[in-house]
CSV table of C-alpha atoms and ligand atoms in Angstrom, one decimal:
chain,number,residue,atom,x,y,z
A,14,MET,CA,25.0,-69.0,-11.3
A,15,ALA,CA,21.9,-67.0,-10.5
A,16,ALA,CA,22.7,-64.1,-8.1
A,17,HIS,CA,21.0,-64.5,-4.8
A,18,ARG,CA,18.8,-61.6,-3.6
A,19,PRO,CA,20.6,-60.2,-0.5
A,20,VAL,CA,18.8,-60.6,2.8
A,21,LEU,CA,16.5,-57.8,3.9
A,22,LEU,CA,17.7,-55.7,1.0
A,23,ASP,CA,14.9,-53.0,0.9
A,24,GLU,CA,15.0,-52.8,4.7
A,25,VAL,CA,18.8,-52.3,4.7
A,26,LEU,CA,18.6,-49.6,2.0
A,27,ALA,CA,15.9,-47.8,4.1
A,28,GLY,CA,17.9,-48.3,7.3
A,29,LEU,CA,21.1,-46.8,5.7
A,30,SER,CA,19.0,-44.0,4.2
A,31,VAL,CA,21.6,-43.8,1.4
A,32,LYS,CA,22.7,-40.3,0.4
A,33,PRO,CA,23.9,-40.0,-3.2
A,34,ASP,CA,27.2,-38.5,-2.3
A,35,GLY,CA,27.7,-40.5,0.9
A,36,ARG,CA,30.5,-42.8,2.0
A,37,TYR,CA,29.5,-46.2,3.1
A,38,CYS,CA,31.3,-49.2,4.5
A,39,ASP,CA,30.0,-52.7,3.8
A,40,ALA,CA,32.0,-54.7,6.3
A,41,THR,CA,30.7,-58.1,5.1
A,42,PHE,CA,31.0,-57.9,1.4
A,43,GLY,CA,30.2,-61.6,0.6
A,44,ARG,CA,29.3,-61.7,-3.0
A,45,GLY,CA,28.5,-58.0,-3.1
A,46,GLY,CA,24.7,-58.1,-3.2
A,47,HIS,CA,24.2,-55.3,-0.6
A,48,ALA,CA,27.2,-53.4,-1.9
A,49,ALA,CA,25.8,-53.4,-5.5
A,50,ALA,CA,22.5,-52.1,-4.3
A,51,ILE,CA,24.2,-49.3,-2.3
A,52,LEU,CA,26.3,-48.4,-5.3
A,53,ALA,CA,23.1,-48.3,-7.4
A,54,ALA,CA,21.6,-45.8,-5.0
A,55,LEU,CA,24.8,-43.6,-5.0
A,56,GLY,CA,25.7,-40.9,-7.4
A,57,PRO,CA,29.1,-40.5,-9.1
A,58,THR,CA,30.8,-39.0,-6.0
A,59,GLY,CA,29.5,-41.6,-3.6
A,60,ARG,CA,31.9,-44.3,-2.3
A,61,VAL,CA,31.7,-47.8,-0.8
A,62,CYS,CA,34.5,-49.3,1.1
A,63,ALA,CA,33.9,-53.0,1.4
A,64,ILE,CA,35.6,-55.6,3.6
A,65,ASP,CA,35.6,-59.4,3.7
A,66,ARG,CA,38.0,-61.9,5.3
A,67,ASP,CA,37.3,-64.6,2.8
A,68,PRO,CA,39.8,-64.7,0.0
A,69,ASP,CA,37.2,-66.2,-2.4
A,70,ALA,CA,34.8,-63.4,-1.7
A,71,VAL,CA,37.5,-60.7,-2.4
A,72,ALA,CA,38.6,-62.4,-5.6
A,73,ALA,CA,35.1,-62.8,-6.9
A,74,GLY,CA,34.3,-59.1,-5.9
A,75,ARG,CA,37.4,-57.8,-7.7
A,76,ASP,CA,36.3,-59.6,-10.8
A,77,ARG,CA,32.7,-58.5,-10.7
A,78,PHE,CA,33.4,-54.9,-9.8
A,79,ALA,CA,36.6,-54.4,-11.9
A,80,ALA,CA,35.0,-51.5,-13.7
A,81,GLU,CA,33.5,-49.8,-10.6
A,82,PRO,CA,35.7,-46.9,-9.4
A,83,ARG,CA,33.4,-46.0,-6.5
A,84,LEU,CA,34.2,-49.3,-4.7
A,85,THR,CA,37.3,-50.2,-2.8
A,86,LEU,CA,37.4,-53.8,-1.6
A,87,VAL,CA,39.8,-54.8,1.1
A,88,ARG,CA,40.5,-58.2,2.6
A,89,GLY,CA,40.6,-58.4,6.4
A,90,SER,CA,38.6,-59.0,9.5
A,91,PHE,CA,36.2,-56.4,10.6
A,92,GLY,CA,37.5,-56.7,14.2
A,93,GLY,CA,40.1,-54.2,12.8
A,94,LEU,CA,37.4,-52.1,11.1
A,95,ALA,CA,38.8,-48.6,11.7
A,96,THR,CA,42.3,-49.6,10.4
A,97,LEU,CA,40.8,-51.3,7.3
A,98,VAL,CA,38.6,-48.4,6.5
A,99,ARG,CA,41.7,-46.1,6.7
A,100,ALA,CA,43.7,-48.5,4.7
A,101,ALA,CA,41.0,-48.3,2.0
A,102,GLY,CA,41.8,-44.6,1.7
A,103,VAL,CA,38.7,-43.3,3.5
A,104,ASP,CA,39.8,-40.5,5.8
A,105,GLY,CA,36.6,-38.7,6.6
A,106,GLU,CA,33.5,-39.8,8.4
A,107,LEU,CA,31.0,-42.4,7.0
A,108,GLN,CA,27.3,-42.0,6.4
A,109,GLY,CA,26.7,-45.7,7.0
A,110,VAL,CA,28.1,-49.0,8.1
A,111,LEU,CA,26.5,-52.4,7.3
A,112,LEU,CA,27.3,-55.7,8.9
A,113,ASP,CA,25.5,-58.7,7.4
A,114,LEU,CA,26.9,-61.3,9.8
A,115,GLY,CA,27.5,-65.0,9.5
A,116,VAL,CA,28.4,-67.1,6.6
A,117,SER,CA,27.6,-66.5,2.9
A,118,SER,CA,25.8,-68.9,0.6
A,119,PRO,CA,28.9,-69.8,-1.4
A,120,GLN,CA,30.7,-70.7,1.9
A,121,LEU,CA,27.8,-73.0,2.9
A,122,ASP,CA,27.3,-74.4,-0.6
A,123,GLU,CA,30.9,-75.3,-1.4
A,124,ALA,CA,31.8,-78.7,0.1
A,125,ARG,CA,35.5,-77.8,0.1
A,126,ARG,CA,34.9,-75.0,2.6
A,127,GLY,CA,33.8,-77.5,5.2
A,128,PHE,CA,30.9,-75.6,6.7
A,129,SER,CA,28.1,-78.1,5.8
A,130,PHE,CA,27.1,-81.4,7.2
A,131,MET,CA,24.9,-81.8,4.2
A,132,GLN,CA,27.8,-82.4,1.9
A,133,ASP,CA,31.1,-84.2,2.8
A,134,GLY,CA,34.2,-82.1,2.6
A,135,PRO,CA,37.3,-81.3,4.6
A,136,LEU,CA,36.4,-80.1,8.1
A,137,ASP,CA,37.6,-76.6,7.7
A,138,MET,CA,34.9,-74.0,8.5
A,139,ARG,CA,37.3,-71.0,8.4
A,140,MET,CA,35.9,-67.9,6.6
A,141,ASP,CA,39.6,-66.9,6.0
A,142,ASN,CA,40.9,-70.3,5.0
A,143,GLU,CA,44.4,-69.1,4.8
A,144,SER,CA,45.0,-68.4,8.5
A,145,GLY,CA,44.3,-69.7,12.0
A,146,PRO,CA,43.4,-73.3,12.9
A,147,SER,CA,40.7,-75.1,11.0
A,148,ALA,CA,37.8,-76.9,12.7
A,149,ALA,CA,39.7,-80.2,12.3
A,150,GLN,CA,42.8,-78.8,13.9
A,151,TRP,CA,40.9,-77.3,16.8
A,152,LEU,CA,39.0,-80.6,17.3
A,153,SER,CA,42.2,-82.6,17.3
A,154,ARG,CA,43.7,-80.6,20.2
A,155,ALA,CA,40.9,-79.2,22.3
A,156,GLY,CA,40.3,-80.7,25.7
A,157,GLU,CA,36.9,-82.4,26.4
A,158,ARG,CA,35.9,-79.7,28.8
A,159,GLU,CA,36.6,-77.0,26.2
A,160,ILE,CA,34.6,-78.8,23.6
A,161,VAL,CA,31.7,-79.1,26.0
A,162,ASP,CA,31.9,-75.4,26.8
A,163,VAL,CA,31.9,-74.4,23.1
A,164,LEU,CA,29.0,-76.6,22.2
A,165,PHE,CA,27.0,-75.5,25.1
A,166,ARG,CA,27.7,-71.8,24.9
A,167,LEU,CA,27.8,-71.2,21.2
A,168,GLY,CA,25.4,-74.0,20.0
A,169,GLU,CA,23.1,-74.0,23.0
A,170,GLU,CA,23.5,-77.7,22.6
A,171,LYS,CA,21.9,-79.6,25.5
A,172,PHE,CA,23.8,-82.8,24.6
A,173,SER,CA,27.1,-81.1,24.7
A,174,ARG,CA,28.7,-83.5,27.2
A,175,ARG,CA,27.7,-86.6,25.2
A,176,ILE,CA,28.8,-85.1,22.0
A,177,ALA,CA,32.2,-84.0,23.4
A,178,ARG,CA,32.8,-87.5,24.9
A,179,ALA,CA,32.0,-89.1,21.5
A,180,ILE,CA,34.4,-86.7,19.7
A,181,VAL,CA,37.2,-87.4,22.1
A,182,ALA,CA,36.6,-91.2,21.9
A,183,ALA,CA,36.5,-91.1,18.0
A,184,ARG,CA,39.6,-89.0,17.6
A,185,VAL,CA,41.7,-91.6,19.4
A,186,GLU,CA,40.7,-94.1,16.7
A,187,ALA,CA,41.3,-91.8,13.7
A,188,PRO,CA,41.6,-88.0,13.2
A,189,ILE,CA,38.2,-86.3,12.5
A,190,ALA,CA,39.1,-84.8,9.1
A,191,THR,CA,35.8,-84.5,7.3
A,192,THR,CA,32.4,-82.9,7.8
A,193,GLY,CA,30.8,-86.3,7.1
A,194,GLN,CA,32.8,-87.9,9.9
A,195,LEU,CA,31.8,-85.2,12.4
A,196,ALA,CA,28.2,-85.3,11.4
A,197,ALA,CA,28.1,-89.1,11.9
A,198,ILE,CA,29.8,-89.0,15.3
A,199,VAL,CA,27.3,-86.4,16.5
A,200,ALA,CA,24.3,-88.3,15.0
A,201,SER,CA,25.4,-91.5,16.8
A,202,ALA,CA,25.9,-89.7,20.1
A,203,VAL,CA,22.5,-88.1,20.5
A,204,PRO,CA,19.0,-89.1,20.2
A,205,THR,CA,17.2,-87.9,17.1
A,206,ARG,CA,15.2,-84.8,17.9
A,207,GLU,CA,14.0,-81.5,16.6
A,208,PRO,CA,12.1,-82.8,13.5
A,209,GLY,CA,13.5,-81.5,10.2
A,210,LYS,CA,16.8,-80.5,11.9
A,211,HIS,CA,20.0,-82.6,11.6
A,212,PRO,CA,21.3,-83.6,15.0
A,213,ALA,CA,24.7,-82.0,14.1
A,214,THR,CA,23.2,-78.5,13.3
A,215,ARG,CA,24.0,-77.0,16.7
A,216,THR,CA,27.5,-78.6,16.9
A,217,PHE,CA,28.4,-77.2,13.5
A,218,GLN,CA,27.1,-73.8,14.4
A,219,ALA,CA,29.1,-73.8,17.6
A,220,ILE,CA,32.4,-74.9,16.1
A,221,ARG,CA,32.0,-72.4,13.3
A,222,ILE,CA,31.4,-69.5,15.6
A,223,HIS,CA,34.4,-70.6,17.8
A,224,VAL,CA,36.8,-71.2,14.9
A,225,ASN,CA,36.0,-67.8,13.4
A,226,ARG,CA,35.9,-66.0,16.7
A,227,GLU,CA,32.6,-64.5,15.4
A,228,LEU,CA,31.3,-63.0,18.6
A,229,GLU,CA,34.6,-61.4,19.5
A,230,GLU,CA,34.8,-59.9,16.0
A,231,VAL,CA,31.4,-58.4,16.3
A,232,GLU,CA,32.2,-57.0,19.8
A,233,ALA,CA,35.3,-55.4,18.5
A,234,ALA,CA,33.7,-54.0,15.4
A,235,LEU,CA,30.6,-52.3,16.8
A,236,PRO,CA,32.2,-49.5,18.8
A,237,GLN,CA,34.6,-48.8,15.9
A,238,ALA,CA,31.7,-48.6,13.5
A,239,VAL,CA,30.0,-45.9,15.7
A,240,SER,CA,33.2,-43.9,16.0
A,241,LEU,CA,33.6,-43.9,12.2
A,242,LEU,CA,30.1,-42.5,11.6
A,243,ALA,CA,29.3,-38.9,11.0
A,244,PRO,CA,26.4,-37.4,13.0
A,245,GLY,CA,23.2,-38.7,11.3
A,246,GLY,CA,25.1,-41.7,9.9
A,247,ARG,CA,23.5,-45.1,10.2
A,248,LEU,CA,24.6,-48.4,11.6
A,249,CYS,CA,22.8,-51.5,10.2
A,250,VAL,CA,23.5,-55.0,11.6
A,251,ILE,CA,21.8,-58.2,10.4
A,252,SER,CA,22.3,-61.2,12.8
A,253,PHE,CA,21.4,-64.8,12.2
A,254,HIS,CA,21.3,-66.3,15.7
A,255,SER,CA,20.2,-65.2,19.1
A,256,LEU,CA,23.7,-64.9,20.6
A,257,GLU,CA,24.7,-62.4,17.9
A,258,ASP,CA,21.5,-60.5,18.0
A,259,ARG,CA,21.6,-60.2,21.8
A,260,LEU,CA,25.1,-58.7,21.6
A,261,VAL,CA,24.0,-56.2,18.9
A,262,LYS,CA,20.8,-55.3,20.8
A,263,ARG,CA,22.6,-54.7,24.1
A,264,PHE,CA,25.4,-52.7,22.4
A,265,MET,CA,22.9,-50.4,20.7
A,266,ARG,CA,20.9,-50.0,23.9
A,267,ARG,CA,24.0,-49.2,25.9
A,268,GLU,CA,25.2,-46.6,23.3
A,269,ALA,CA,21.7,-45.1,23.2
A,270,GLN,CA,21.6,-44.6,27.0
A,271,GLY,CA,25.0,-43.3,27.6
A,272,ASP,CA,27.0,-44.0,30.8
A,273,PRO,CA,24.5,-45.0,33.6
A,274,VAL,CA,26.8,-43.3,36.1
A,275,TYR,CA,25.5,-40.0,34.9
A,276,ALA,CA,21.8,-41.0,34.6
A,277,GLY,CA,19.4,-38.3,35.7
A,278,LEU,CA,22.1,-35.5,35.8
A,279,PRO,CA,21.6,-32.3,33.8
A,280,ASP,CA,23.0,-32.6,30.2
A,281,HIS,CA,25.7,-30.0,30.6
A,282,THR,CA,27.2,-31.9,33.5
A,283,VAL,CA,27.7,-35.1,31.5
A,284,PRO,CA,31.2,-35.3,29.9
A,285,ALA,CA,31.3,-36.0,26.2
A,286,HIS,CA,32.6,-39.6,26.6
A,287,ALA,CA,29.6,-40.5,28.7
A,288,ARG,CA,26.9,-39.1,26.4
A,289,PRO,CA,24.8,-41.4,24.3
A,290,ARG,CA,26.3,-41.9,20.8
A,291,LEU,CA,23.4,-43.6,19.2
A,292,GLN,CA,19.7,-43.3,18.8
A,293,LEU,CA,17.7,-46.4,17.9
A,294,VAL,CA,15.8,-46.4,14.6
A,295,GLY,CA,12.8,-48.6,15.1
A,296,GLY,CA,13.0,-52.1,16.6
A,297,ALA,CA,14.1,-55.4,15.3
A,298,VAL,CA,13.2,-55.9,11.6
A,299,MET,CA,12.5,-59.5,10.3
A,300,PRO,CA,12.1,-60.7,6.8
A,301,THR,CA,8.6,-60.9,5.3
A,302,ALA,CA,6.9,-64.3,4.8
A,303,ALA,CA,7.5,-63.8,1.0
A,304,GLU,CA,11.2,-63.3,1.5
A,305,VAL,CA,11.5,-66.4,3.7
A,306,ALA,CA,9.6,-68.4,1.1
A,307,ALA,CA,11.9,-67.2,-1.7
A,308,ASN,CA,15.1,-67.6,0.4
A,309,PRO,CA,14.8,-70.0,3.4
A,310,ARG,CA,18.2,-68.8,4.7
A,311,ALA,CA,16.6,-65.4,5.5
A,312,ARG,CA,14.3,-67.0,8.1
A,313,SER,CA,16.4,-66.3,11.2
A,314,ALA,CA,17.7,-62.8,10.0
A,315,VAL,CA,17.1,-59.8,12.3
A,316,LEU,CA,18.1,-56.3,11.3
A,317,ARG,CA,18.8,-53.6,13.8
A,318,VAL,CA,19.4,-49.9,12.9
A,319,ALA,CA,20.8,-47.0,14.9
A,320,GLU,CA,21.8,-43.5,14.1
A,321,ARG,CA,24.9,-41.7,15.2
A,322,LEU,CA,24.1,-38.6,17.4
A,323,ALA,CA,26.1,-35.4,17.3
A,324,ALA,CA,29.0,-35.5,19.8
B,8,SAM,C1,26.1,-63.2,5.1
B,8,SAM,S1,27.6,-62.9,4.2
B,8,SAM,C2,27.3,-61.3,3.5
B,8,SAM,C3,26.6,-61.3,2.2
B,8,SAM,C4,26.6,-60.0,1.5
B,8,SAM,N1,25.9,-59.0,2.3
B,8,SAM,C5,26.0,-60.1,0.1
B,8,SAM,O1,25.0,-59.4,-0.1
B,8,SAM,O2,26.5,-60.8,-0.7
B,8,SAM,C6,28.8,-62.6,5.4
B,8,SAM,C7,30.2,-62.3,4.8
B,8,SAM,O3,30.9,-61.7,5.8
B,8,SAM,C8,32.2,-62.2,5.9
B,8,SAM,N2,32.6,-62.1,7.3
B,8,SAM,C9,32.1,-62.7,8.4
B,8,SAM,N3,32.7,-62.3,9.5
B,8,SAM,C10,33.7,-61.5,9.1
B,8,SAM,C11,34.7,-60.8,9.8
B,8,SAM,N4,34.9,-60.9,11.1
B,8,SAM,N5,35.5,-60.0,9.0
B,8,SAM,C12,35.4,-59.8,7.7
B,8,SAM,N6,34.5,-60.5,7.0
B,8,SAM,C13,33.6,-61.3,7.7
B,8,SAM,C14,32.0,-63.6,5.5
B,8,SAM,O4,33.3,-64.1,4.9
B,8,SAM,C15,30.9,-63.6,4.4
B,8,SAM,O5,31.5,-63.4,3.1
């Protein structure tokens, strides 16, 4: 299988400003595209600690990097970033943390993972398919109101009420067990719109984000990432939808401003915990037209970079 070029690769390497002897954490290992490029920029004493919650990603990574002593790969959710980094044996500060959020190409492409309405498969959608309820289990139990809320909030789906009603009516007849069934239920509940976009796109996005607690995970990881960084260390985050990017943007801005309670007061009167911890490095970085042409999945990617300030 041809390896995919990782999204915004040059921009991530520039954002991380890789030091040959540095220690880096790739908290979203995937198939290791970014990790491999970071390793290539490191010297013999540099280290990468990589994390993924997907058992397939970790198994493939252990295979591919079996002969790479500078990489430690751990399975877990980056909501527990600090603990995972320590579990990987990294005890000092890091020079960079990368989060390339969302799902990987293999997760989307393999029908059995149940992320895609393009191919029929079991309605799973879990990145860690060995724990927590699958999309099918959640949909079998959730109340109509809860489904409306998830579709509206996480999918920005304006037909959330109609779709939730159709789901609840359908599951009385038979359990919704496959991606094909769910896609057909959504398609029959809403008028066709947004040319070129399947009517179930937003529903699948919303359920995926909910089942994987994606926003909660990012919210938990960001402050831990900052705490793990050495002064001058870089935080790079790639988001793929506006809810995620908004969260990252607000977090970085907040950390770059410090506690507003002390705004305008002389520096020496501001306690350490209230001082800014980050400095923004440039604005939002989007892929070039050439990258999007070569890899359409890069089209909605947004990279934000920030640097850890001295305490
Ligand atoms: C977009 S892919 C990363 C691709 C990777 N940068 C590469 O170059 O191959 C995102 C990966 O992050 C993982 N992931 C997403 N959320 C996670 C979380 N909360 N904890 C751990 N891994 C997560 C997914 O399982 C997926 O493999």
